[in-house]
Amino acid sequence: MVERISFHDEIRNNQIKSFFLVIVIFFFFVLLGYVIALALDPGYFFIIMIFSIIFSLSYILITYYNSGKIAIASVKAKEASHTEHRMLYHAVENMSIASGMPMPKVYVMESEQINAFASGRDPKNSVICVTTGALKKLSKGELEGVIAHEMGHVANYDIKFMTLTAVMVGLISIIAQIFLRSLWFRSDRDNRTGIIILVIAVLMAILAPLFAQLVSFAISRKREYSADATAVKFTRYSPGLKNALVKIKKEVVPEKDKKRYSKALAPLFMADPYKKKIQNLFSTHPPIDERIKKLERM
Amino acid sequence: MAAGYLWFIIILVLLIAIIFIYYFNRFVILGNRIDNSLSQIDVQLRKRADLVPNLVKTVEGYAKHEKKIMTEVTNARKALLSAKTLPDKMKAGNQLQNALKTIFAIAENYPQLKANENFLQLQKELAAIEDKIAYSRQYYNDSILTFNNSVKTFPGAFFARLYGQKHKEFLKIPTEMKAVPKVEF
């Protein structure tokens, strides 16, 4: 008899781990700023900082408050209709009742593969988007499992968390870019320590965005497990989501269909839209077999 | 020196006050969540009851001899609408559900009724409401569980006694419903 996983523990575990991941990103961010400050002349530093603060603040605010709309627009999804997508609306209504959360806005995007994502900054401003492939290929119980998974992202505040991470990752790469460009205007300082600091700063500016990207992928992978756990809490019926994942695993998707998905949005989806077989640091999703195995034990 | 002690006492008192307020609010929030989920069950039960007259009318058109089950459904609906307490509502709700099941079983003998557009529509809608009732019950019990956990574990238990909060009863779900959780169609 395999020991059953309590979903409460699963949720708590994942939340602690992701919290530490964010702390790591944050410290890296501070360190980056510090090294850049050392490497540049104070005079230029302040001018650059004023520009980058104004820029990054507006960047954060705009993306944070419009994350749902941006995501929906970038996949060209349309709002689901109450007559045409009755089963979808029932599934979302059911899960909104089971989770005690407000009803999210429901969208449908054109794609042959089974997939879905949730976005928005909090449960009151959440959106859920499902592919036409999912509506065609999934049974009622499976669709409910998929919706429960997305509601799980909403309930665990993943959507807020993922939005914040995406904003931070974007910001780190913007700051790194600004710094690298600003080197052209740097006044010459010919002492040794100055050059060493400069080399470190340039290395960090190049590596920081990459590092931030890896951390955000790691967070995304962790979040999928916790959303699966929460989904079972909502439906009390793990075979629904499990069977949906089995169908996702088995389906063959034409290359053309994969091009509908932008790289930036891929981590949001419930399953890897590119169907990559190899697992590594750059994977946005955990291995699907692992998820199926965990669901079987719940 | 005296001023230092004073500050220490002020901060301590403030801290204790915050803890007292926190637990007071916690019980209020969790209690409200239970009330809210209860009204959600109510909404779904009422929605189902509202569909009954329409269903009875449709079925009567084809199955005139099934008087007994018709009155049963109508009575169960009346009992549900007049029920005031939660156990009464649940009892009437289960009664209505069983009566509806019988109607749909009887409909199998009337091919014309089974093919009726209106009847099919009502059947689908009732099945959807059935799911929602099950989920709203589940959420109600989830809310009770959260509430009871915070009433029974330390330090919540201390404040629960102070504020006169007692643990609440779970909603009993009929055994036959547990056996068939979801209907696929």
mmCIF file of N, CA, C and O in Angstrom, chain A residues 191-280:
data_model
loop_
_atom_site.group_PDB
_atom_site.id
_atom_site.type_symbol
_atom_site.label_atom_id
_atom_site.label_comp_id
_atom_site.label_asym_id
_atom_site.label_seq_id
_atom_site.Cartn_x
_atom_site.Cartn_y
_atom_site.Cartn_z
ATOM 1 N N ASN A 191 42.632 52.072 -12.638
ATOM 2 C CA ASN A 191 43.223 51.244 -11.589
ATOM 3 C C ASN A 191 42.704 49.798 -11.663
ATOM 4 O O ASN A 191 41.673 49.514 -12.266
ATOM 5 N N ARG A 192 43.445 48.901 -11.036
ATOM 6 C CA ARG A 192 43.166 47.468 -11.138
ATOM 7 C C ARG A 192 41.804 47.083 -10.585
ATOM 8 O O ARG A 192 41.040 46.360 -11.237
ATOM 9 N N THR A 193 41.517 47.543 -9.342
ATOM 10 C CA THR A 193 40.255 47.143 -8.712
ATOM 11 C C THR A 193 39.066 47.582 -9.555
ATOM 12 O O THR A 193 38.077 46.874 -9.673
ATOM 13 N N GLY A 194 39.211 48.772 -10.157
ATOM 14 C CA GLY A 194 38.120 49.262 -11.007
ATOM 15 C C GLY A 194 37.818 48.285 -12.128
ATOM 16 O O GLY A 194 36.664 47.977 -12.401
ATOM 17 N N ILE A 195 38.865 47.757 -12.737
ATOM 18 C CA ILE A 195 38.675 46.837 -13.867
ATOM 19 C C ILE A 195 38.083 45.507 -13.394
ATOM 20 O O ILE A 195 37.172 44.964 -14.022
ATOM 21 N N ILE A 196 38.577 45.037 -12.238
ATOM 22 C CA ILE A 196 38.049 43.763 -11.715
ATOM 23 C C ILE A 196 36.553 43.884 -11.436
ATOM 24 O O ILE A 196 35.747 43.036 -11.835
ATOM 25 N N ILE A 197 36.175 44.981 -10.765
ATOM 26 C CA ILE A 197 34.760 45.190 -10.451
ATOM 27 C C ILE A 197 33.947 45.270 -11.739
ATOM 28 O O ILE A 197 32.860 44.695 -11.842
ATOM 29 N N LEU A 198 34.533 45.946 -12.711
ATOM 30 C CA LEU A 198 33.826 46.094 -13.979
ATOM 31 C C LEU A 198 33.569 44.730 -14.629
ATOM 32 O O LEU A 198 32.475 44.442 -15.096
ATOM 33 N N VAL A 199 34.612 43.885 -14.602
ATOM 34 C CA VAL A 199 34.465 42.551 -15.202
ATOM 35 C C VAL A 199 33.374 41.758 -14.481
ATOM 36 O O VAL A 199 32.517 41.131 -15.103
ATOM 37 N N ILE A 200 33.407 41.819 -13.128
ATOM 38 C CA ILE A 200 32.382 41.110 -12.355
ATOM 39 C C ILE A 200 30.999 41.628 -12.721
ATOM 40 O O ILE A 200 30.065 40.849 -12.949
ATOM 41 N N ALA A 201 30.877 42.950 -12.813
ATOM 42 C CA ALA A 201 29.577 43.549 -13.103
ATOM 43 C C ALA A 201 29.057 43.119 -14.463
ATOM 44 O O ALA A 201 27.877 42.793 -14.615
ATOM 45 N N VAL A 202 29.963 43.106 -15.448
ATOM 46 C CA VAL A 202 29.538 42.713 -16.794
ATOM 47 C C VAL A 202 29.101 41.253 -16.807
ATOM 48 O O VAL A 202 28.058 40.899 -17.354
ATOM 49 N N LEU A 203 29.878 40.405 -16.121
ATOM 50 C CA LEU A 203 29.516 38.989 -16.037
ATOM 51 C C LEU A 203 28.145 38.815 -15.403
ATOM 52 O O LEU A 203 27.308 38.058 -15.889
ATOM 53 N N MET A 204 27.923 39.554 -14.298
ATOM 54 C CA MET A 204 26.649 39.436 -13.605
ATOM 55 C C MET A 204 25.502 39.914 -14.479
ATOM 56 O O MET A 204 24.434 39.309 -14.501
ATOM 57 N N ALA A 205 25.741 41.014 -15.186
ATOM 58 C CA ALA A 205 24.684 41.567 -16.029
ATOM 59 C C ALA A 205 24.297 40.598 -17.131
ATOM 60 O O ALA A 205 23.150 40.550 -17.565
ATOM 61 N N ILE A 206 25.290 39.814 -17.573
ATOM 62 C CA ILE A 206 24.984 38.828 -18.614
ATOM 63 C C ILE A 206 24.293 37.600 -18.003
ATOM 64 O O ILE A 206 23.348 37.062 -18.559
ATOM 65 N N LEU A 207 24.792 37.188 -16.818
ATOM 66 C CA LEU A 207 24.278 35.956 -16.214
ATOM 67 C C LEU A 207 22.953 36.155 -15.477
ATOM 68 O O LEU A 207 22.143 35.229 -15.397
ATOM 69 N N ALA A 208 22.728 37.339 -14.930
ATOM 70 C CA ALA A 208 21.540 37.562 -14.096
ATOM 71 C C ALA A 208 20.230 37.227 -14.803
ATOM 72 O O ALA A 208 19.404 36.503 -14.252
ATOM 73 N N PRO A 209 20.012 37.733 -16.019
ATOM 74 C CA PRO A 209 18.739 37.410 -16.682
ATOM 75 C C PRO A 209 18.564 35.916 -16.896
ATOM 76 O O PRO A 209 17.478 35.380 -16.727
ATOM 77 N N LEU A 210 19.673 35.251 -17.233
ATOM 78 C CA LEU A 210 19.622 33.806 -17.456
ATOM 79 C C LEU A 210 19.264 33.092 -16.165
ATOM 80 O O LEU A 210 18.394 32.213 -16.124
ATOM 81 N N PHE A 211 19.918 33.504 -15.096
ATOM 82 C CA PHE A 211 19.688 32.915 -13.787
ATOM 83 C C PHE A 211 18.233 33.127 -13.355
ATOM 84 O O PHE A 211 17.558 32.202 -12.907
ATOM 85 N N ALA A 212 17.757 34.363 -13.531
ATOM 86 C CA ALA A 212 16.377 34.684 -13.151
ATOM 87 C C ALA A 212 15.389 33.814 -13.926
ATOM 88 O O ALA A 212 14.394 33.335 -13.385
ATOM 89 N N GLN A 213 15.704 33.607 -15.197
ATOM 90 C CA GLN A 213 14.848 32.777 -16.046
ATOM 91 C C GLN A 213 14.780 31.352 -15.498
ATOM 92 O O GLN A 213 13.707 30.768 -15.395
ATOM 93 N N LEU A 214 15.944 30.827 -15.115
ATOM 94 C CA LEU A 214 15.994 29.458 -14.581
ATOM 95 C C LEU A 214 15.186 29.349 -13.298
ATOM 96 O O LEU A 214 14.461 28.377 -13.097
ATOM 97 N N VAL A 215 15.329 30.360 -12.429
ATOM 98 C CA VAL A 215 14.586 30.320 -11.175
ATOM 99 C C VAL A 215 13.081 30.354 -11.450
ATOM 100 O O VAL A 215 12.301 29.629 -10.835
ATOM 101 N N SER A 216 12.676 31.183 -12.414
ATOM 102 C CA SER A 216 11.246 31.275 -12.696
ATOM 103 C C SER A 216 10.720 29.963 -13.286
ATOM 104 O O SER A 216 9.598 29.557 -13.013
ATOM 105 N N PHE A 217 11.547 29.269 -14.055
ATOM 106 C CA PHE A 217 11.132 27.957 -14.560
ATOM 107 C C PHE A 217 10.983 26.969 -13.406
ATOM 108 O O PHE A 217 10.046 26.172 -13.375
ATOM 109 N N ALA A 218 11.928 27.028 -12.463
ATOM 110 C CA ALA A 218 11.866 26.128 -11.314
ATOM 111 C C ALA A 218 10.589 26.368 -10.525
ATOM 112 O O ALA A 218 9.911 25.432 -10.098
ATOM 113 N N ILE A 219 10.243 27.652 -10.341
ATOM 114 C CA ILE A 219 9.006 27.990 -9.633
ATOM 115 C C ILE A 219 7.810 27.430 -10.392
ATOM 116 O O ILE A 219 6.922 26.808 -9.820
ATOM 117 N N SER A 220 7.822 27.635 -11.692
ATOM 118 C CA SER A 220 6.715 27.165 -12.521
ATOM 119 C C SER A 220 6.527 25.661 -12.396
ATOM 120 O O SER A 220 5.408 25.166 -12.305
ATOM 121 N N ARG A 221 7.642 24.912 -12.354
ATOM 122 C CA ARG A 221 7.536 23.460 -12.226
ATOM 123 C C ARG A 221 6.911 23.064 -10.893
ATOM 124 O O ARG A 221 6.048 22.206 -10.826
ATOM 125 N N LYS A 222 7.370 23.727 -9.818
ATOM 126 C CA LYS A 222 6.842 23.417 -8.489
ATOM 127 C C LYS A 222 5.343 23.695 -8.416
ATOM 128 O O LYS A 222 4.582 22.965 -7.818
ATOM 129 N N ARG A 223 4.964 24.809 -9.016
ATOM 130 C CA ARG A 223 3.572 25.260 -8.932
ATOM 131 C C ARG A 223 2.601 24.273 -9.565
ATOM 132 O O ARG A 223 1.451 24.202 -9.169
ATOM 133 N N GLU A 224 3.043 23.573 -10.571
ATOM 134 C CA GLU A 224 2.142 22.625 -11.235
ATOM 135 C C GLU A 224 1.733 21.509 -10.273
ATOM 136 O O GLU A 224 0.580 21.114 -10.232
ATOM 137 N N TYR A 225 2.693 21.022 -9.489
ATOM 138 C CA TYR A 225 2.357 19.967 -8.528
ATOM 139 C C TYR A 225 1.337 20.460 -7.510
ATOM 140 O O TYR A 225 0.388 19.765 -7.186
ATOM 141 N N SER A 226 1.570 21.669 -6.995
ATOM 142 C CA SER A 226 0.663 22.149 -5.953
ATOM 143 C C SER A 226 -0.727 22.402 -6.529
ATOM 144 O O SER A 226 -1.732 22.169 -5.868
ATOM 145 N N ALA A 227 -0.794 22.865 -7.782
ATOM 146 C CA ALA A 227 -2.114 23.079 -8.392
ATOM 147 C C ALA A 227 -2.823 21.750 -8.610
ATOM 148 O O ALA A 227 -4.041 21.661 -8.456
ATOM 149 N N ASP A 228 -2.074 20.702 -8.949
ATOM 150 C CA ASP A 228 -2.678 19.378 -9.083
ATOM 151 C C ASP A 228 -3.271 18.930 -7.750
ATOM 152 O O ASP A 228 -4.378 18.397 -7.695
ATOM 153 N N ALA A 229 -2.508 19.167 -6.682
ATOM 154 C CA ALA A 229 -2.984 18.770 -5.353
ATOM 155 C C ALA A 229 -4.261 19.518 -4.991
ATOM 156 O O ALA A 229 -5.221 18.942 -4.493
ATOM 157 N N THR A 230 -4.270 20.833 -5.263
ATOM 158 C CA THR A 230 -5.450 21.628 -4.948
ATOM 159 C C THR A 230 -6.646 21.195 -5.793
ATOM 160 O O THR A 230 -7.774 21.199 -5.320
ATOM 161 N N ALA A 231 -6.381 20.825 -7.038
ATOM 162 C CA ALA A 231 -7.465 20.390 -7.929
ATOM 163 C C ALA A 231 -8.189 19.190 -7.334
ATOM 164 O O ALA A 231 -9.421 19.117 -7.366
ATOM 165 N N VAL A 232 -7.415 18.274 -6.754
ATOM 166 C CA VAL A 232 -8.038 17.086 -6.149
ATOM 167 C C VAL A 232 -8.843 17.487 -4.927
ATOM 168 O O VAL A 232 -9.907 16.946 -4.655
ATOM 169 N N LYS A 233 -8.370 18.483 -4.213
ATOM 170 C CA LYS A 233 -9.130 18.973 -3.065
ATOM 171 C C LYS A 233 -10.495 19.505 -3.524
ATOM 172 O O LYS A 233 -11.498 19.304 -2.855
ATOM 173 N N PHE A 234 -10.531 20.177 -4.665
ATOM 174 C CA PHE A 234 -11.787 20.761 -5.146
ATOM 175 C C PHE A 234 -12.731 19.699 -5.709
ATOM 176 O O PHE A 234 -13.924 19.738 -5.469
ATOM 177 N N THR A 235 -12.196 18.769 -6.506
ATOM 178 C CA THR A 235 -13.088 17.803 -7.146
ATOM 179 C C THR A 235 -13.302 16.559 -6.295
ATOM 180 O O THR A 235 -14.278 15.853 -6.495
ATOM 181 N N ARG A 236 -12.402 16.285 -5.369
ATOM 182 C CA ARG A 236 -12.408 15.045 -4.584
ATOM 183 C C ARG A 236 -12.419 13.834 -5.517
ATOM 184 O O ARG A 236 -13.021 12.813 -5.221
ATOM 185 N N TYR A 237 -11.834 14.002 -6.667
ATOM 186 C CA TYR A 237 -11.927 12.964 -7.687
ATOM 187 C C TYR A 237 -10.688 13.050 -8.560
ATOM 188 O O TYR A 237 -10.671 13.745 -9.569
ATOM 189 N N SER A 238 -9.589 12.359 -8.133
ATOM 190 C CA SER A 238 -8.329 12.518 -8.853
ATOM 191 C C SER A 238 -8.311 11.897 -10.256
ATOM 192 O O SER A 238 -7.565 12.366 -11.112
ATOM 193 N N PRO A 239 -9.125 10.846 -10.557
ATOM 194 C CA PRO A 239 -9.064 10.288 -11.919
ATOM 195 C C PRO A 239 -9.411 11.304 -13.013
ATOM 196 O O PRO A 239 -8.923 11.164 -14.140
ATOM 197 N N GLY A 240 -10.227 12.317 -12.702
ATOM 198 C CA GLY A 240 -10.592 13.319 -13.707
ATOM 199 C C GLY A 240 -9.366 13.984 -14.298
ATOM 200 O O GLY A 240 -9.105 13.914 -15.499
ATOM 201 N N LEU A 241 -8.575 14.626 -13.431
ATOM 202 C CA LEU A 241 -7.376 15.326 -13.883
ATOM 203 C C LEU A 241 -6.345 14.335 -14.417
ATOM 204 O O LEU A 241 -5.669 14.589 -15.420
ATOM 205 N N LYS A 242 -6.252 13.194 -13.745
ATOM 206 C CA LYS A 242 -5.270 12.192 -14.162
ATOM 207 C C LYS A 242 -5.521 11.750 -15.596
ATOM 208 O O LYS A 242 -4.601 11.739 -16.429
ATOM 209 N N ASN A 243 -6.782 11.423 -15.900
ATOM 210 C CA ASN A 243 -7.112 10.981 -17.263
ATOM 211 C C ASN A 243 -6.872 12.083 -18.286
ATOM 212 O O ASN A 243 -6.468 11.810 -19.410
ATOM 213 N N ALA A 244 -7.123 13.322 -17.887
ATOM 214 C CA ALA A 244 -6.852 14.446 -18.790
ATOM 215 C C ALA A 244 -5.361 14.504 -19.104
ATOM 216 O O ALA A 244 -4.960 14.689 -20.261
ATOM 217 N N LEU A 245 -4.518 14.311 -18.076
ATOM 218 C CA LEU A 245 -3.065 14.335 -18.287
ATOM 219 C C LEU A 245 -2.618 13.171 -19.165
ATOM 220 O O LEU A 245 -1.716 13.324 -19.999
ATOM 221 N N VAL A 246 -3.252 12.025 -18.983
ATOM 222 C CA VAL A 246 -2.917 10.865 -19.827
ATOM 223 C C VAL A 246 -3.239 11.186 -21.288
ATOM 224 O O VAL A 246 -2.439 10.902 -22.194
ATOM 225 N N LYS A 247 -4.397 11.827 -21.508
ATOM 226 C CA LYS A 247 -4.761 12.216 -22.879
ATOM 227 C C LYS A 247 -3.761 13.219 -23.452
ATOM 228 O O LYS A 247 -3.394 13.145 -24.627
ATOM 229 N N ILE A 248 -3.333 14.168 -22.612
ATOM 230 C CA ILE A 248 -2.348 15.161 -23.061
ATOM 231 C C ILE A 248 -1.047 14.474 -23.449
ATOM 232 O O ILE A 248 -0.423 14.795 -24.451
ATOM 233 N N LYS A 249 -0.672 13.487 -22.652
ATOM 234 C CA LYS A 249 0.578 12.775 -22.901
ATOM 235 C C LYS A 249 0.530 12.049 -24.236
ATOM 236 O O LYS A 249 1.511 12.005 -24.979
ATOM 237 N N LYS A 250 -0.642 11.470 -24.533
ATOM 238 C CA LYS A 250 -0.755 10.626 -25.717
ATOM 239 C C LYS A 250 -0.979 11.406 -26.995
ATOM 240 O O LYS A 250 -0.697 10.908 -28.081
ATOM 241 N N GLU A 251 -1.538 12.623 -26.895
ATOM 242 C CA GLU A 251 -1.943 13.311 -28.122
ATOM 243 C C GLU A 251 -0.730 13.759 -28.940
ATOM 244 O O GLU A 251 0.327 14.080 -28.402
ATOM 245 N N VAL A 252 -0.914 13.733 -30.246
ATOM 246 C CA VAL A 252 0.133 14.177 -31.170
ATOM 247 C C VAL A 252 -0.327 15.503 -31.757
ATOM 248 O O VAL A 252 -1.441 15.613 -32.263
ATOM 249 N N VAL A 253 0.535 16.509 -31.656
ATOM 250 C CA VAL A 253 0.153 17.842 -32.092
ATOM 251 C C VAL A 253 1.024 18.268 -33.267
ATOM 252 O O VAL A 253 2.241 18.120 -33.217
ATOM 253 N N PRO A 254 0.411 18.772 -34.348
ATOM 254 C CA PRO A 254 1.216 19.246 -35.485
ATOM 255 C C PRO A 254 2.082 20.440 -35.091
ATOM 256 O O PRO A 254 1.708 21.234 -34.228
ATOM 257 N N GLU A 255 3.243 20.534 -35.718
ATOM 258 C CA GLU A 255 4.200 21.606 -35.409
ATOM 259 C C GLU A 255 3.560 22.987 -35.528
ATOM 260 O O GLU A 255 3.866 23.897 -34.770
ATOM 261 N N LYS A 256 2.650 23.103 -36.507
ATOM 262 C CA LYS A 256 2.013 24.400 -36.762
ATOM 263 C C LYS A 256 1.289 24.891 -35.510
ATOM 264 O O LYS A 256 1.294 26.077 -35.192
ATOM 265 N N ASP A 257 0.656 23.935 -34.818
ATOM 266 C CA ASP A 257 -0.136 24.298 -33.642
ATOM 267 C C ASP A 257 0.746 24.834 -32.508
ATOM 268 O O ASP A 257 0.351 25.727 -31.768
ATOM 269 N N LYS A 258 1.950 24.293 -32.396
ATOM 270 C CA LYS A 258 2.851 24.710 -31.315
ATOM 271 C C LYS A 258 3.273 26.170 -31.481
ATOM 272 O O LYS A 258 3.638 26.836 -30.523
ATOM 273 N N LYS A 259 3.224 26.660 -32.745
ATOM 274 C CA LYS A 259 3.665 28.035 -32.987
ATOM 275 C C LYS A 259 2.692 29.072 -32.446
ATOM 276 O O LYS A 259 3.004 30.257 -32.386
ATOM 277 N N ARG A 260 1.479 28.610 -32.075
ATOM 278 C CA ARG A 260 0.505 29.545 -31.501
ATOM 279 C C ARG A 260 0.940 30.041 -30.122
ATOM 280 O O ARG A 260 0.431 31.020 -29.617
ATOM 281 N N TYR A 261 1.871 29.297 -29.502
ATOM 282 C CA TYR A 261 2.224 29.595 -28.124
ATOM 283 C C TYR A 261 3.531 30.372 -28.065
ATOM 284 O O TYR A 261 4.542 29.909 -28.590
ATOM 285 N N SER A 262 3.492 31.548 -27.432
ATOM 286 C CA SER A 262 4.723 32.326 -27.318
ATOM 287 C C SER A 262 5.556 31.776 -26.162
ATOM 288 O O SER A 262 5.026 31.219 -25.210
ATOM 289 N N LYS A 263 6.874 31.944 -26.280
ATOM 290 C CA LYS A 263 7.800 31.425 -25.260
ATOM 291 C C LYS A 263 7.504 32.005 -23.883
ATOM 292 O O LYS A 263 7.569 31.309 -22.887
ATOM 293 N N ALA A 264 7.166 33.304 -23.871
ATOM 294 C CA ALA A 264 6.968 33.980 -22.599
ATOM 295 C C ALA A 264 5.773 33.427 -21.843
ATOM 296 O O ALA A 264 5.744 33.430 -20.617
ATOM 297 N N LEU A 265 4.780 32.947 -22.577
ATOM 298 C CA LEU A 265 3.538 32.505 -21.953
ATOM 299 C C LEU A 265 3.538 31.014 -21.610
ATOM 300 O O LEU A 265 2.709 30.543 -20.846
ATOM 301 N N ALA A 266 4.495 30.281 -22.182
ATOM 302 C CA ALA A 266 4.499 28.829 -22.031
ATOM 303 C C ALA A 266 4.429 28.351 -20.576
ATOM 304 O O ALA A 266 3.695 27.406 -20.289
ATOM 305 N N PRO A 267 5.148 28.996 -19.634
ATOM 306 C CA PRO A 267 5.083 28.494 -18.256
ATOM 307 C C PRO A 267 3.684 28.587 -17.640
ATOM 308 O O PRO A 267 3.381 27.881 -16.696
ATOM 309 N N LEU A 268 2.834 29.485 -18.174
ATOM 310 C CA LEU A 268 1.497 29.655 -17.606
ATOM 311 C C LEU A 268 0.605 28.444 -17.858
ATOM 312 O O LEU A 268 -0.291 28.152 -17.089
ATOM 313 N N PHE A 269 0.828 27.749 -18.960
ATOM 314 C CA PHE A 269 -0.087 26.680 -19.357
ATOM 315 C C PHE A 269 0.038 25.462 -18.454
ATOM 316 O O PHE A 269 1.073 25.249 -17.825
ATOM 317 N N MET A 270 -1.035 24.666 -18.411
ATOM 318 C CA MET A 270 -1.044 23.526 -17.494
ATOM 319 C C MET A 270 -0.125 22.406 -17.960
ATOM 320 O O MET A 270 0.350 21.626 -17.152
ATOM 321 N N ALA A 271 0.128 22.331 -19.267
ATOM 322 C CA ALA A 271 1.086 21.343 -19.775
ATOM 323 C C ALA A 271 1.965 22.038 -20.802
ATOM 324 O O ALA A 271 1.545 23.005 -21.430
ATOM 325 N N ASP A 272 3.183 21.545 -20.957
ATOM 326 C CA ASP A 272 4.131 22.174 -21.876
ATOM 327 C C ASP A 272 3.568 22.191 -23.300
ATOM 328 O O ASP A 272 3.365 21.134 -23.894
ATOM 329 N N PRO A 273 3.311 23.386 -23.857
ATOM 330 C CA PRO A 273 2.716 23.447 -25.202
ATOM 331 C C PRO A 273 3.648 22.901 -26.282
ATOM 332 O O PRO A 273 3.175 22.519 -27.355
ATOM 333 N N TYR A 274 4.954 22.880 -26.025
ATOM 334 C CA TYR A 274 5.892 22.418 -27.052
ATOM 335 C C TYR A 274 6.133 20.920 -26.985
ATOM 336 O O TYR A 274 6.828 20.365 -27.832
ATOM 337 N N LYS A 275 5.575 20.274 -25.928
ATOM 338 C CA LYS A 275 5.669 18.817 -25.784
ATOM 339 C C LYS A 275 7.114 18.336 -25.807
ATOM 340 O O LYS A 275 7.433 17.335 -26.450
ATOM 341 N N LYS A 276 8.010 19.065 -25.151
ATOM 342 C CA LYS A 276 9.406 18.646 -25.128
ATOM 343 C C LYS A 276 9.550 17.379 -24.309
ATOM 344 O O LYS A 276 8.952 17.228 -23.256
ATOM 345 N N LYS A 277 10.392 16.478 -24.801
ATOM 346 C CA LYS A 277 10.539 15.188 -24.127
ATOM 347 C C LYS A 277 11.613 15.236 -23.043
ATOM 348 O O LYS A 277 11.553 14.525 -22.063
ATOM 349 N N ILE A 278 12.629 16.091 -23.240
ATOM 350 C CA ILE A 278 13.775 16.081 -22.334
ATOM 351 C C ILE A 278 13.536 17.026 -21.158
ATOM 352 O O ILE A 278 13.091 18.156 -21.344
ATOM 353 N N GLN A 279 13.826 16.530 -19.957
ATOM 354 C CA GLN A 279 13.703 17.350 -18.763
ATOM 355 C C GLN A 279 15.055 17.952 -18.412
ATOM 356 O O GLN A 279 16.045 17.237 -18.323
ATOM 357 N N ASN A 280 15.115 19.269 -18.247
ATOM 358 C CA ASN A 280 16.344 19.889 -17.764
ATOM 359 C C ASN A 280 16.007 21.200 -17.063
ATOM 360 O O ASN A 280 14.840 21.484 -16.791
#
